[in-house]
Amino acid sequence: MNSPDTPGSCVTTMRAVVAERFGSPSTLAVRPVALPRLAEGHVRVRVRAVSLNPADWHGVVGRPFIARPSLGLRSPKRLVPGTDIAGTVDEIGPGVTSFAPGDEVFGFVSGGGCAEYASVPEATLAPKPAAVSFDAAACAGVAAFTALQAVRDVARLDAGKHVLVNGATGGVGHFAVQIAKSMGGEVTAVCSTAHVDAARSLGADHVIDYSTIDFTTGSTRYDAILDSPGNRSLRDCRRVLEPDGVYGLIGGSKAPVLGPIPRLVAARLLGLVSSQRFALVFGRETPQDLDVLRAMLDDGSIRPMVSRTMSLDEVPSALVEIGHGHTLGKLVAHP
């Protein structure tokens, strides 16, 4: 039998993090499961790194309840969590033309990333830049897609415009700061005392420690506010937005029933009576933007901040931590 790390290995099982029922991530099991089958147009990847996201937490706990049709009605739709991976091509399925066994790749998959192997559609993979580590490449997934689309498509940032990123050292926020700077924006980062130095290292022009300064009470007005924690009222945020500014609420909410819906409804109503724009930002992982992020990784426009790496066995406790919030940058597991 070949080694599991040899392309074309004849192993039939692998270790994976398994979510059999909704509940605390601490109840997740790490156990052997069948190796994923190769469908037409798919690539089997030996996963070297998988980055964890709040979306993985939502998928495991099954909240908010309004999202159950997509998360799973009675049990998790994704048996194995994890969407953002980097690794080595193990085997290619029928019809695959872009990759060969041994190629180093990164990309996204609809669940199954927290495992030793993952079956991934060819279109959702890209060659990993040679100078970029597997850990860094795995981070350029849903958080980076969300940040890119928030800055480019929602804020519509042009050179010289001033954007405030609330939650600037989190998974999405640390990418948003860097992408906004790469587009010529002036960036104010809002973070905790412990993360002020990290925010400065990302290139932020101004850093606000939220424990000492409330950004909504200052005299500075912003062309855009990108808000990850959503911990300030829309009324307060409006006060420091330019008259034609845009407010983007990033991601979902941990509210157990309706999630971000009440805040979204309030934002829509405000948009009817104001020249300011309000939007809810959910990242869409697309092959086109995967190519954009690959180029940004390659030229150094984005440098993923990995605060901790771990084994698969530590993923349950890491997801508990993500559920509490305040994680610096990204957490990465090594299957």
GROMACS .gro file of C-alpha atoms in nm:
model
  335
    1MET     CA    1   0.000   0.000   0.000
    2ASN     CA    2   0.123   0.347  -0.085
    3SER     CA    3   0.182   0.606   0.184
    4PRO     CA    4  -0.118   0.840   0.237
    5ASP     CA    5   0.111   1.123   0.125
    6THR     CA    6   0.191   0.960  -0.209
    7PRO     CA    7  -0.010   1.081  -0.511
    8GLY     CA    8  -0.247   0.807  -0.622
    9SER     CA    9  -0.242   0.641  -0.278
   10CYS     CA   10  -0.459   0.329  -0.248
   11VAL     CA   11  -0.576   0.410   0.105
   12THR     CA   12  -0.953   0.373   0.148
   13THR     CA   13  -1.014   0.563   0.473
   14MET     CA   14  -0.902   0.892   0.623
   15ARG     CA   15  -0.934   1.088   0.946
   16ALA     CA   16  -1.193   1.366   0.950
   17VAL     CA   17  -1.379   1.595   1.188
   18VAL     CA   18  -1.739   1.471   1.187
   19ALA     CA   19  -2.055   1.662   1.285
   20GLU     CA   20  -2.336   1.408   1.318
   21ARG     CA   21  -2.581   1.634   1.503
   22PHE     CA   22  -2.625   2.000   1.584
   23GLY     CA   23  -2.470   2.115   1.909
   24SER     CA   24  -2.159   2.260   2.067
   25PRO     CA   25  -1.844   2.215   1.857
   26SER     CA   26  -1.690   2.049   2.164
   27THR     CA   27  -1.900   1.740   2.083
   28LEU     CA   28  -1.743   1.694   1.738
   29ALA     CA   29  -1.569   1.361   1.678
   30VAL     CA   30  -1.247   1.298   1.489
   31ARG     CA   31  -1.273   0.951   1.339
   32PRO     CA   32  -1.204   0.742   1.028
   33VAL     CA   33  -1.441   0.790   0.734
   34ALA     CA   34  -1.438   0.666   0.377
   35LEU     CA   35  -1.206   0.838   0.132
   36PRO     CA   36  -1.412   1.074  -0.088
   37ARG     CA   37  -1.501   0.936  -0.429
   38LEU     CA   38  -1.385   1.114  -0.741
   39ALA     CA   39  -1.672   1.242  -0.954
   40GLU     CA   40  -1.627   1.369  -1.308
   41GLY     CA   41  -1.452   1.705  -1.313
   42HIS     CA   42  -1.329   1.668  -0.955
   43VAL     CA   43  -0.982   1.658  -0.804
   44ARG     CA   44  -0.891   1.469  -0.489
   45VAL     CA   45  -0.663   1.684  -0.277
   46ARG     CA   46  -0.438   1.567   0.006
   47VAL     CA   47  -0.522   1.850   0.245
   48ARG     CA   48  -0.217   2.018   0.400
   49ALA     CA   49  -0.403   2.307   0.561
   50VAL     CA   50  -0.765   2.407   0.619
   51SER     CA   51  -0.864   2.745   0.764
   52LEU     CA   52  -1.160   2.772   0.999
   53ASN     CA   53  -1.442   3.025   0.967
   54PRO     CA   54  -1.745   3.145   1.163
   55ALA     CA   55  -1.950   2.974   0.890
   56ASP     CA   56  -1.812   2.642   1.015
   57TRP     CA   57  -1.936   2.731   1.365
   58HIS     CA   58  -2.282   2.817   1.230
   59GLY     CA   59  -2.293   2.488   1.038
   60VAL     CA   60  -2.207   2.284   1.347
   61VAL     CA   61  -2.439   2.454   1.598
   62GLY     CA   62  -2.724   2.499   1.348
   63ARG     CA   63  -2.786   2.865   1.419
   64PRO     CA   64  -2.955   3.091   1.337
   65PHE     CA   65  -3.262   2.873   1.303
   66ILE     CA   66  -3.383   3.076   1.006
   67ALA     CA   67  -3.084   2.937   0.815
   68ARG     CA   68  -3.174   2.572   0.881
   69PRO     CA   69  -3.289   2.512   0.520
   70SER     CA   70  -2.929   2.570   0.410
   71LEU     CA   71  -2.753   2.436   0.722
   72GLY     CA   72  -2.967   2.120   0.751
   73LEU     CA   73  -3.311   2.076   0.905
   74ARG     CA   74  -3.244   1.812   1.172
   75SER     CA   75  -2.872   1.747   1.140
   76PRO     CA   76  -2.578   1.922   0.972
   77LYS     CA   77  -2.595   1.915   0.594
   78ARG     CA   78  -2.215   1.912   0.591
   79LEU     CA   79  -2.103   1.601   0.776
   80VAL     CA   80  -1.744   1.725   0.766
   81PRO     CA   81  -1.696   2.103   0.816
   82GLY     CA   82  -1.434   2.313   0.641
   83THR     CA   83  -1.445   2.496   0.309
   84ASP     CA   84  -1.104   2.662   0.258
   85ILE     CA   85  -0.816   2.429   0.182
   86ALA     CA   86  -0.467   2.405   0.039
   87GLY     CA   87  -0.281   2.088  -0.046
   88THR     CA   88  -0.141   1.854  -0.307
   89VAL     CA   89  -0.335   1.686  -0.587
   90ASP     CA   90  -0.363   1.316  -0.506
   91GLU     CA   91  -0.572   1.201  -0.800
   92ILE     CA   92  -0.780   1.354  -1.080
   93GLY     CA   93  -1.123   1.248  -1.196
   94PRO     CA   94  -1.251   1.204  -1.553
   95GLY     CA   95  -1.249   1.523  -1.758
   96VAL     CA   96  -0.997   1.713  -1.543
   97THR     CA   97  -0.744   1.897  -1.762
   98SER     CA   98  -0.596   2.172  -1.543
   99PHE     CA   99  -0.418   1.965  -1.278
  100ALA     CA  100  -0.204   1.656  -1.236
  101PRO     CA  101  -0.107   1.448  -0.932
  102GLY     CA  102   0.154   1.627  -0.724
  103ASP     CA  103   0.040   1.980  -0.812
  104GLU     CA  104   0.017   2.223  -0.519
  105VAL     CA  105  -0.326   2.388  -0.515
  106PHE     CA  106  -0.567   2.590  -0.301
  107GLY     CA  107  -0.933   2.676  -0.326
  108PHE     CA  108  -1.276   2.610  -0.183
  109VAL     CA  109  -1.511   2.317  -0.143
  110SER     CA  110  -1.869   2.283  -0.019
  111GLY     CA  111  -1.774   2.119   0.309
  112GLY     CA  112  -1.533   1.835   0.375
  113GLY     CA  113  -1.216   2.038   0.429
  114CYS     CA  114  -1.145   1.925   0.787
  115ALA     CA  115  -1.014   1.591   0.668
  116GLU     CA  116  -0.700   1.434   0.528
  117TYR     CA  117  -0.847   1.433   0.176
  118ALA     CA  118  -1.115   1.635  -0.002
  119SER     CA  119  -1.285   1.595  -0.339
  120VAL     CA  120  -1.295   1.939  -0.502
  121PRO     CA  121  -1.445   2.062  -0.831
  122GLU     CA  122  -1.168   2.152  -1.074
  123ALA     CA  123  -1.318   2.499  -1.126
  124THR     CA  124  -1.285   2.591  -0.757
  125LEU     CA  125  -0.911   2.522  -0.738
  126ALA     CA  126  -0.613   2.732  -0.843
  127PRO     CA  127  -0.238   2.667  -0.850
  128LYS     CA  128  -0.080   2.771  -0.522
  129PRO     CA  129   0.179   3.046  -0.573
  130ALA     CA  130   0.520   2.888  -0.518
  131ALA     CA  131   0.634   3.143  -0.259
  132VAL     CA  132   0.312   3.117  -0.054
  133SER     CA  133   0.281   2.861   0.225
  134PHE     CA  134  -0.003   2.608   0.242
  135ASP     CA  135  -0.122   2.781   0.562
  136ALA     CA  136  -0.143   3.123   0.395
  137ALA     CA  137  -0.310   2.986   0.082
  138ALA     CA  138  -0.576   2.806   0.287
  139CYS     CA  139  -0.667   3.138   0.449
  140ALA     CA  140  -0.753   3.299   0.114
  141GLY     CA  141  -1.102   3.153   0.123
  142VAL     CA  142  -1.438   3.277   0.244
  143ALA     CA  143  -1.289   3.552   0.466
  144ALA     CA  144  -1.077   3.689   0.182
  145PHE     CA  145  -1.362   3.662  -0.071
  146THR     CA  146  -1.589   3.852   0.170
  147ALA     CA  147  -1.332   4.124   0.227
  148LEU     CA  148  -1.261   4.165  -0.144
  149GLN     CA  149  -1.627   4.194  -0.234
  150ALA     CA  150  -1.698   4.426   0.061
  151VAL     CA  151  -1.423   4.668  -0.038
  152ARG     CA  152  -1.458   4.647  -0.415
  153ASP     CA  153  -1.829   4.588  -0.473
  154VAL     CA  154  -2.004   4.731  -0.166
  155ALA     CA  155  -1.777   5.017  -0.057
  156ARG     CA  156  -1.677   5.076  -0.422
  157LEU     CA  157  -1.353   5.210  -0.288
  158ASP     CA  158  -1.153   5.453  -0.499
  159ALA     CA  159  -0.809   5.593  -0.426
  160GLY     CA  160  -0.825   5.855  -0.153
  161LYS     CA  161  -1.156   5.744  -0.004
  162HIS     CA  162  -1.166   5.688   0.371
  163VAL     CA  163  -1.294   5.351   0.497
  164LEU     CA  164  -1.337   5.241   0.856
  165VAL     CA  165  -1.306   4.868   0.928
  166ASN     CA  166  -1.470   4.766   1.255
  167GLY     CA  167  -1.325   4.432   1.363
  168ALA     CA  168  -1.006   4.505   1.172
  169THR     CA  169  -0.796   4.217   1.304
  170GLY     CA  170  -1.053   3.941   1.262
  171GLY     CA  171  -1.071   3.691   0.976
  172VAL     CA  172  -1.249   3.921   0.730
  173GLY     CA  173  -1.130   4.249   0.879
  174HIS     CA  174  -0.757   4.189   0.843
  175PHE     CA  175  -0.806   4.115   0.474
  176ALA     CA  176  -1.033   4.420   0.431
  177VAL     CA  177  -0.765   4.651   0.572
  178GLN     CA  178  -0.501   4.518   0.333
  179ILE     CA  179  -0.726   4.513   0.026
  180ALA     CA  180  -0.845   4.868   0.094
  181LYS     CA  181  -0.484   4.984   0.121
  182SER     CA  182  -0.393   4.806  -0.202
  183MET     CA  183  -0.672   5.000  -0.374
  184GLY     CA  184  -0.538   5.333  -0.250
  185GLY     CA  185  -0.782   5.390   0.032
  186GLU     CA  186  -0.724   5.565   0.363
  187VAL     CA  187  -0.801   5.309   0.632
  188THR     CA  188  -0.906   5.345   0.994
  189ALA     CA  189  -0.892   5.017   1.185
  190VAL     CA  190  -1.103   4.952   1.497
  191CYS     CA  191  -0.985   4.672   1.726
  192SER     CA  192  -0.915   4.573   2.086
  193THR     CA  193  -0.621   4.696   2.292
  194ALA     CA  194  -0.446   4.361   2.252
  195HIS     CA  195  -0.458   4.383   1.872
  196VAL     CA  196  -0.353   4.745   1.813
  197ASP     CA  197   0.000   4.650   1.703
  198ALA     CA  198  -0.140   4.383   1.471
  199ALA     CA  199  -0.369   4.642   1.308
  200ARG     CA  200  -0.076   4.874   1.250
  201SER     CA  201   0.124   4.589   1.095
  202LEU     CA  202  -0.153   4.543   0.838
  203GLY     CA  203  -0.091   4.894   0.708
  204ALA     CA  204  -0.384   5.082   0.864
  205ASP     CA  205  -0.340   5.461   0.852
  206HIS     CA  206  -0.523   5.510   1.182
  207VAL     CA  207  -0.601   5.266   1.463
  208ILE     CA  208  -0.882   5.309   1.718
  209ASP     CA  209  -0.884   5.104   2.037
  210TYR     CA  210  -1.255   5.052   2.097
  211SER     CA  211  -1.204   5.012   2.472
  212THR     CA  212  -1.097   5.377   2.499
  213ILE     CA  213  -1.259   5.551   2.198
  214ASP     CA  214  -1.607   5.516   2.048
  215PHE     CA  215  -1.558   5.573   1.674
  216THR     CA  216  -1.920   5.680   1.632
  217THR     CA  217  -1.872   5.987   1.852
  218GLY     CA  218  -1.575   6.137   1.669
  219SER     CA  219  -1.572   6.424   1.420
  220THR     CA  220  -1.427   6.220   1.131
  221ARG     CA  221  -1.669   6.113   0.859
  222TYR     CA  222  -1.608   5.806   0.648
  223ASP     CA  223  -1.692   5.723   0.288
  224ALA     CA  224  -1.754   5.365   0.397
  225ILE     CA  225  -1.789   5.164   0.717
  226LEU     CA  226  -1.730   4.789   0.696
  227ASP     CA  227  -1.866   4.640   1.016
  228SER     CA  228  -1.789   4.283   1.114
  229PRO     CA  229  -1.900   4.265   1.481
  230GLY     CA  230  -2.208   4.484   1.430
  231ASN     CA  231  -2.174   4.608   1.786
  232ARG     CA  232  -2.279   4.969   1.722
  233SER     CA  233  -2.628   5.081   1.630
  234LEU     CA  234  -2.704   5.181   1.272
  235ARG     CA  235  -2.810   5.524   1.399
  236ASP     CA  236  -2.469   5.574   1.560
  237CYS     CA  237  -2.285   5.456   1.249
  238ARG     CA  238  -2.491   5.686   1.025
  239ARG     CA  239  -2.367   5.982   1.227
  240VAL     CA  240  -2.010   5.934   1.107
  241LEU     CA  241  -2.093   5.835   0.747
  242GLU     CA  242  -2.063   6.085   0.465
  243PRO     CA  243  -2.404   6.184   0.323
  244ASP     CA  244  -2.339   5.954   0.024
  245GLY     CA  245  -2.145   5.696   0.227
  246VAL     CA  246  -2.206   5.323   0.249
  247TYR     CA  247  -2.241   5.096   0.551
  248GLY     CA  248  -2.168   4.725   0.500
  249LEU     CA  249  -2.257   4.471   0.769
  250ILE     CA  250  -2.025   4.177   0.713
  251GLY     CA  251  -2.147   3.822   0.758
  252GLY     CA  252  -2.417   3.680   0.977
  253SER     CA  253  -2.506   3.703   1.343
  254LYS     CA  254  -2.499   3.471   1.642
  255ALA     CA  255  -2.858   3.565   1.735
  256PRO     CA  256  -3.015   3.219   1.768
  257VAL     CA  257  -3.339   3.262   1.574
  258LEU     CA  258  -3.330   3.540   1.313
  259GLY     CA  259  -2.957   3.609   1.291
  260PRO     CA  260  -2.887   3.932   1.100
  261ILE     CA  261  -3.240   3.971   0.961
  262PRO     CA  262  -3.363   4.244   1.202
  263ARG     CA  263  -3.055   4.458   1.139
  264LEU     CA  264  -3.086   4.400   0.764
  265VAL     CA  265  -3.453   4.508   0.769
  266ALA     CA  266  -3.360   4.821   0.963
  267ALA     CA  267  -3.083   4.895   0.713
  268ARG     CA  268  -3.322   4.855   0.420
  269LEU     CA  269  -3.572   5.094   0.578
  270LEU     CA  270  -3.300   5.351   0.645
  271GLY     CA  271  -3.191   5.323   0.284
  272LEU     CA  272  -3.538   5.432   0.172
  273VAL     CA  273  -3.514   5.765   0.355
  274SER     CA  274  -3.142   5.839   0.324
  275SER     CA  275  -2.886   5.906   0.054
  276GLN     CA  276  -2.654   5.673   0.245
  277ARG     CA  277  -2.643   5.310   0.134
  278PHE     CA  278  -2.676   5.004   0.359
  279ALA     CA  279  -2.589   4.647   0.266
  280LEU     CA  280  -2.541   4.302   0.417
  281VAL     CA  281  -2.218   4.146   0.289
  282PHE     CA  282  -2.196   3.769   0.246
  283GLY     CA  283  -1.888   3.653   0.057
  284ARG     CA  284  -1.948   3.452  -0.260
  285GLU     CA  285  -1.666   3.216  -0.350
  286THR     CA  286  -1.625   3.230  -0.728
  287PRO     CA  287  -1.356   3.101  -0.965
  288GLN     CA  288  -1.309   3.455  -1.097
  289ASP     CA  289  -1.233   3.604  -0.758
  290LEU     CA  290  -1.018   3.304  -0.669
  291ASP     CA  291  -0.791   3.418  -0.954
  292VAL     CA  292  -0.795   3.774  -0.815
  293LEU     CA  293  -0.696   3.652  -0.469
  294ARG     CA  294  -0.426   3.427  -0.613
  295ALA     CA  295  -0.269   3.730  -0.780
  296MET     CA  296  -0.292   3.930  -0.457
  297LEU     CA  297  -0.125   3.650  -0.263
  298ASP     CA  298   0.143   3.622  -0.528
  299ASP     CA  299   0.233   3.993  -0.532
  300GLY     CA  300   0.203   4.038  -0.155
  301SER     CA  301  -0.103   4.267  -0.160
  302ILE     CA  302  -0.254   4.039   0.105
  303ARG     CA  303  -0.062   3.857   0.376
  304PRO     CA  304  -0.288   3.625   0.574
  305MET     CA  305  -0.239   3.654   0.949
  306VAL     CA  306  -0.230   3.304   1.098
  307SER     CA  307  -0.253   3.332   1.476
  308ARG     CA  308  -0.243   2.959   1.548
  309THR     CA  309  -0.206   2.621   1.378
  310MET     CA  310  -0.333   2.291   1.514
  311SER     CA  311  -0.408   1.926   1.448
  312LEU     CA  312  -0.751   1.792   1.349
  313ASP     CA  313  -0.802   1.685   1.710
  314GLU     CA  314  -0.791   2.050   1.819
  315VAL     CA  315  -1.052   2.170   1.567
  316PRO     CA  316  -1.351   2.124   1.805
  317SER     CA  317  -1.198   2.353   2.070
  318ALA     CA  318  -1.089   2.600   1.799
  319LEU     CA  319  -1.448   2.626   1.673
  320VAL     CA  320  -1.564   2.691   2.029
  321GLU     CA  321  -1.315   2.979   2.037
  322ILE     CA  322  -1.442   3.115   1.705
  323GLY     CA  323  -1.794   3.107   1.845
  324HIS     CA  324  -1.684   3.338   2.126
  325GLY     CA  325  -1.544   3.593   1.880
  326HIS     CA  326  -1.231   3.811   1.905
  327THR     CA  327  -1.004   3.564   1.724
  328LEU     CA  328  -0.695   3.731   1.581
  329GLY     CA  329  -0.663   3.666   1.208
  330LYS     CA  330  -0.712   3.305   1.107
  331LEU     CA  331  -0.691   2.962   1.272
  332VAL     CA  332  -0.550   2.683   1.054
  333ALA     CA  333  -0.561   2.306   1.101
  334HIS     CA  334  -0.315   2.054   0.960
  335PRO     CA  335  -0.493   1.725   0.880
   0.00000   0.00000   0.00000
